[in-house]
Amino acid sequence: MSSVLHSQPFLLALTVGVFYAALLLYRRTRSSLLNPILVSIIVIIPLLSVSGISFDEYYRANSPVNFLLGLSVVAIGYLMYENMSHIRGRELQIMAAVAAGSIAGVLCVMAIAYWTGIAPEVSLSLRPKSVTNPIAIELSRVSGGIPALTSVAVIFTGIFGSIVGPWVFRITGITDDIARGIGLGSAAHAVGTAKALEISAAAGAAGGVAIAGMGIATAIVLPLAAKFLG
């Protein structure tokens, strides 16, 4: 039985099966609190802990899923190409919004870190929380943060943003699909963009633009913030 639990087919099937069940639950309830990624995390982590399966073993077993995640970037790129008519002519507004999102995200973490007195390396780890994971991890490593902590922060930022974002849009009366897509992509990277795709293809394309823009903007903002604000 132990050999079955530790085998790649079982661990791969566990990931796909749990996520698919969580996706069905979300589609049935349409509750933002039942985000498929959040539900999958809540289910899979205790299962791995009880069965004694290490994260490294689980990660290696799910290498096909990690490969497909890379291909999803291509899919977003194609979506952006298909919806360029909605984005063209609004480049300056989009750039300004993404830059503002990057600056606000970094400064908010720095302010909270200052008020709470958390360790500098923790603050450095949390600053790129709104950037997609591969870029955020590298930014954290270069700036002196803890990449593992950054990865956790990125995941939960994405989940939180995808849950709270639509509520914020309703409260503020934001109805423009491009604006909503930029907001979700800037604040919650890929998870937010997935939520934007539920709004419309144009919102999803705008979210994809925001992901790329946030990576570039945050790579510029982080060292400047560290230099002038500490």
Short mmCIF file of N, CA and C in Angstrom, two decimals, residues 24-101:
data_model
loop_
_atom_site.label_atom_id
_atom_site.label_comp_id
_atom_site.label_asym_id
_atom_site.label_seq_id
_atom_site.Cartn_x
_atom_site.Cartn_y
_atom_site.Cartn_z
N LEU A 24 -15.67 21.37 -9.71
CA LEU A 24 -17.10 21.06 -9.82
C LEU A 24 -17.88 21.69 -8.67
N LEU A 25 -17.30 21.63 -7.47
CA LEU A 25 -17.95 22.23 -6.31
C LEU A 25 -18.11 23.73 -6.51
N TYR A 26 -17.05 24.37 -7.02
CA TYR A 26 -17.11 25.81 -7.25
C TYR A 26 -18.16 26.16 -8.31
N ARG A 27 -18.20 25.39 -9.39
CA ARG A 27 -19.15 25.67 -10.45
C ARG A 27 -20.59 25.46 -9.98
N ARG A 28 -20.78 24.54 -9.06
CA ARG A 28 -22.12 24.28 -8.55
C ARG A 28 -22.58 25.38 -7.59
N THR A 29 -21.67 25.86 -6.75
CA THR A 29 -22.04 26.83 -5.72
C THR A 29 -21.79 28.27 -6.13
N ARG A 30 -20.78 28.49 -7.00
CA ARG A 30 -20.36 29.82 -7.41
C ARG A 30 -19.98 30.69 -6.20
N SER A 31 -19.51 30.06 -5.16
CA SER A 31 -19.07 30.78 -3.98
C SER A 31 -17.58 31.08 -4.10
N SER A 32 -17.20 32.36 -4.00
CA SER A 32 -15.80 32.75 -4.11
C SER A 32 -14.96 32.13 -3.00
N LEU A 33 -15.58 31.83 -1.87
CA LEU A 33 -14.85 31.23 -0.76
C LEU A 33 -14.44 29.80 -1.05
N LEU A 34 -15.09 29.19 -2.03
CA LEU A 34 -14.76 27.82 -2.42
C LEU A 34 -13.87 27.84 -3.67
N ASN A 35 -12.91 28.74 -3.68
CA ASN A 35 -11.94 28.79 -4.77
C ASN A 35 -11.29 27.43 -4.95
N PRO A 36 -11.26 26.89 -6.17
CA PRO A 36 -10.73 25.53 -6.38
C PRO A 36 -9.31 25.34 -5.87
N ILE A 37 -8.46 26.35 -6.03
CA ILE A 37 -7.08 26.23 -5.56
C ILE A 37 -7.04 26.16 -4.04
N LEU A 38 -7.83 27.02 -3.38
CA LEU A 38 -7.88 27.02 -1.92
C LEU A 38 -8.40 25.69 -1.39
N VAL A 39 -9.48 25.21 -1.97
CA VAL A 39 -10.05 23.93 -1.53
C VAL A 39 -9.05 22.79 -1.74
N SER A 40 -8.35 22.81 -2.88
CA SER A 40 -7.36 21.76 -3.16
C SER A 40 -6.23 21.77 -2.14
N ILE A 41 -5.77 22.98 -1.77
CA ILE A 41 -4.71 23.09 -0.76
C ILE A 41 -5.18 22.52 0.58
N ILE A 42 -6.40 22.89 0.98
CA ILE A 42 -6.95 22.44 2.26
C ILE A 42 -7.09 20.92 2.30
N VAL A 43 -7.39 20.31 1.17
CA VAL A 43 -7.57 18.86 1.12
C VAL A 43 -6.23 18.12 1.01
N ILE A 44 -5.36 18.59 0.11
CA ILE A 44 -4.15 17.83 -0.21
C ILE A 44 -3.10 17.89 0.90
N ILE A 45 -2.91 19.05 1.52
CA ILE A 45 -1.86 19.16 2.54
C ILE A 45 -2.07 18.18 3.69
N PRO A 46 -3.29 18.07 4.28
CA PRO A 46 -3.47 17.08 5.34
C PRO A 46 -3.26 15.64 4.85
N LEU A 47 -3.67 15.35 3.61
CA LEU A 47 -3.47 14.00 3.07
C LEU A 47 -1.98 13.66 2.96
N LEU A 48 -1.19 14.61 2.49
CA LEU A 48 0.25 14.38 2.39
C LEU A 48 0.88 14.23 3.78
N SER A 49 0.41 15.02 4.72
CA SER A 49 0.95 14.96 6.08
C SER A 49 0.66 13.62 6.74
N VAL A 50 -0.58 13.16 6.59
CA VAL A 50 -0.98 11.88 7.20
C VAL A 50 -0.25 10.70 6.57
N SER A 51 -0.07 10.76 5.25
CA SER A 51 0.55 9.64 4.53
C SER A 51 2.07 9.68 4.57
N GLY A 52 2.65 10.77 5.10
CA GLY A 52 4.11 10.86 5.20
C GLY A 52 4.81 11.15 3.89
N ILE A 53 4.11 11.75 2.96
CA ILE A 53 4.70 12.08 1.66
C ILE A 53 5.30 13.49 1.74
N SER A 54 6.58 13.60 1.43
CA SER A 54 7.25 14.90 1.50
C SER A 54 6.83 15.79 0.33
N PHE A 55 7.03 17.10 0.52
CA PHE A 55 6.69 18.03 -0.56
C PHE A 55 7.55 17.79 -1.79
N ASP A 56 8.85 17.52 -1.59
CA ASP A 56 9.74 17.29 -2.74
C ASP A 56 9.28 16.09 -3.56
N GLU A 57 8.85 15.04 -2.88
CA GLU A 57 8.36 13.86 -3.59
C GLU A 57 7.08 14.17 -4.34
N TYR A 58 6.19 14.90 -3.69
CA TYR A 58 4.92 15.28 -4.33
C TYR A 58 5.17 16.19 -5.53
N TYR A 59 6.11 17.13 -5.37
CA TYR A 59 6.42 18.07 -6.45
C TYR A 59 6.98 17.33 -7.67
N ARG A 60 7.89 16.39 -7.43
CA ARG A 60 8.48 15.63 -8.54
C ARG A 60 7.42 14.80 -9.25
N ALA A 61 6.52 14.21 -8.49
CA ALA A 61 5.48 13.35 -9.08
C ALA A 61 4.54 14.15 -9.98
N ASN A 62 4.39 15.43 -9.69
CA ASN A 62 3.47 16.27 -10.46
C ASN A 62 4.19 17.12 -11.51
N SER A 63 5.35 16.67 -11.94
CA SER A 63 6.10 17.41 -12.97
C SER A 63 5.29 17.61 -14.26
N PRO A 64 4.44 16.66 -14.68
CA PRO A 64 3.63 16.93 -15.89
C PRO A 64 2.70 18.13 -15.71
N VAL A 65 2.15 18.29 -14.51
CA VAL A 65 1.27 19.42 -14.24
C VAL A 65 2.07 20.72 -14.30
N ASN A 66 3.27 20.70 -13.72
CA ASN A 66 4.12 21.89 -13.75
C ASN A 66 4.48 22.27 -15.18
N PHE A 67 4.69 21.26 -16.03
CA PHE A 67 4.99 21.52 -17.44
C PHE A 67 3.79 22.18 -18.12
N LEU A 68 2.59 21.68 -17.83
CA LEU A 68 1.39 22.24 -18.44
C LEU A 68 1.13 23.67 -17.97
N LEU A 69 1.54 23.97 -16.74
CA LEU A 69 1.39 25.34 -16.24
C LEU A 69 2.20 26.31 -17.10
N GLY A 70 3.38 25.86 -17.54
CA GLY A 70 4.18 26.69 -18.43
C GLY A 70 3.49 26.95 -19.75
N LEU A 71 2.81 25.93 -20.27
CA LEU A 71 2.07 26.09 -21.52
C LEU A 71 0.89 27.04 -21.38
N SER A 72 0.35 27.14 -20.16
CA SER A 72 -0.79 28.03 -19.95
C SER A 72 -0.41 29.49 -20.22
N VAL A 73 0.86 29.82 -20.05
CA VAL A 73 1.33 31.17 -20.36
C VAL A 73 1.14 31.45 -21.85
N VAL A 74 1.42 30.44 -22.67
CA VAL A 74 1.23 30.58 -24.12
C VAL A 74 -0.24 30.81 -24.43
N ALA A 75 -1.12 30.10 -23.71
CA ALA A 75 -2.55 30.26 -23.93
C ALA A 75 -3.00 31.68 -23.61
N ILE A 76 -2.46 32.24 -22.52
CA ILE A 76 -2.80 33.62 -22.16
C ILE A 76 -2.29 34.59 -23.23
N GLY A 77 -1.08 34.30 -23.75
CA GLY A 77 -0.53 35.14 -24.81
C GLY A 77 -1.42 35.14 -26.05
N TYR A 78 -1.94 33.97 -26.41
CA TYR A 78 -2.84 33.88 -27.57
C TYR A 78 -4.13 34.65 -27.30
N LEU A 79 -4.62 34.55 -26.06
CA LEU A 79 -5.83 35.27 -25.68
C LEU A 79 -5.62 36.78 -25.80
N MET A 80 -4.43 37.23 -25.37
CA MET A 80 -4.10 38.65 -25.51
C MET A 80 -4.10 39.06 -26.97
N TYR A 81 -3.52 38.24 -27.83
CA TYR A 81 -3.46 38.53 -29.27
C TYR A 81 -4.88 38.64 -29.85
N GLU A 82 -5.76 37.73 -29.44
CA GLU A 82 -7.12 37.71 -29.96
C GLU A 82 -7.93 38.93 -29.53
N ASN A 83 -7.53 39.54 -28.40
CA ASN A 83 -8.31 40.65 -27.86
C ASN A 83 -7.55 41.97 -27.87
N MET A 84 -6.56 42.07 -28.73
CA MET A 84 -5.77 43.30 -28.81
C MET A 84 -6.62 44.51 -29.18
N SER A 85 -7.72 44.30 -29.86
CA SER A 85 -8.57 45.42 -30.25
C SER A 85 -9.15 46.13 -29.03
N HIS A 86 -9.33 45.37 -27.92
CA HIS A 86 -9.86 45.97 -26.69
C HIS A 86 -8.77 46.73 -25.93
N ILE A 87 -7.51 46.35 -26.16
CA ILE A 87 -6.40 46.93 -25.41
C ILE A 87 -5.76 48.08 -26.16
N ARG A 88 -5.73 47.99 -27.50
CA ARG A 88 -5.07 49.01 -28.31
C ARG A 88 -5.71 50.38 -28.08
N GLY A 89 -4.85 51.37 -27.89
CA GLY A 89 -5.33 52.72 -27.63
C GLY A 89 -5.43 53.05 -26.15
N ARG A 90 -5.25 52.02 -25.31
CA ARG A 90 -5.35 52.24 -23.86
C ARG A 90 -4.03 51.88 -23.17
N GLU A 91 -2.96 51.87 -23.96
CA GLU A 91 -1.67 51.43 -23.42
C GLU A 91 -1.20 52.30 -22.26
N LEU A 92 -1.33 53.61 -22.39
CA LEU A 92 -0.84 54.51 -21.34
C LEU A 92 -1.62 54.32 -20.04
N GLN A 93 -2.94 54.18 -20.16
CA GLN A 93 -3.75 53.96 -18.96
C GLN A 93 -3.39 52.65 -18.28
N ILE A 94 -3.16 51.62 -19.10
CA ILE A 94 -2.81 50.31 -18.55
C ILE A 94 -1.46 50.36 -17.87
N MET A 95 -0.48 51.00 -18.52
CA MET A 95 0.85 51.12 -17.93
C MET A 95 0.80 51.88 -16.60
N ALA A 96 0.01 52.95 -16.57
CA ALA A 96 -0.11 53.74 -15.34
C ALA A 96 -0.77 52.92 -14.23
N ALA A 97 -1.79 52.17 -14.59
CA ALA A 97 -2.49 51.36 -13.59
C ALA A 97 -1.59 50.27 -13.02
N VAL A 98 -0.83 49.62 -13.89
CA VAL A 98 0.07 48.56 -13.45
C VAL A 98 1.19 49.13 -12.58
N ALA A 99 1.75 50.27 -12.99
CA ALA A 99 2.79 50.91 -12.20
C ALA A 99 2.27 51.29 -10.82
N ALA A 100 1.07 51.84 -10.78
CA ALA A 100 0.46 52.22 -9.50
C ALA A 100 0.23 50.99 -8.63
N GLY A 101 -0.21 49.91 -9.26
CA GLY A 101 -0.43 48.67 -8.51
C GLY A 101 0.85 48.11 -7.94
#
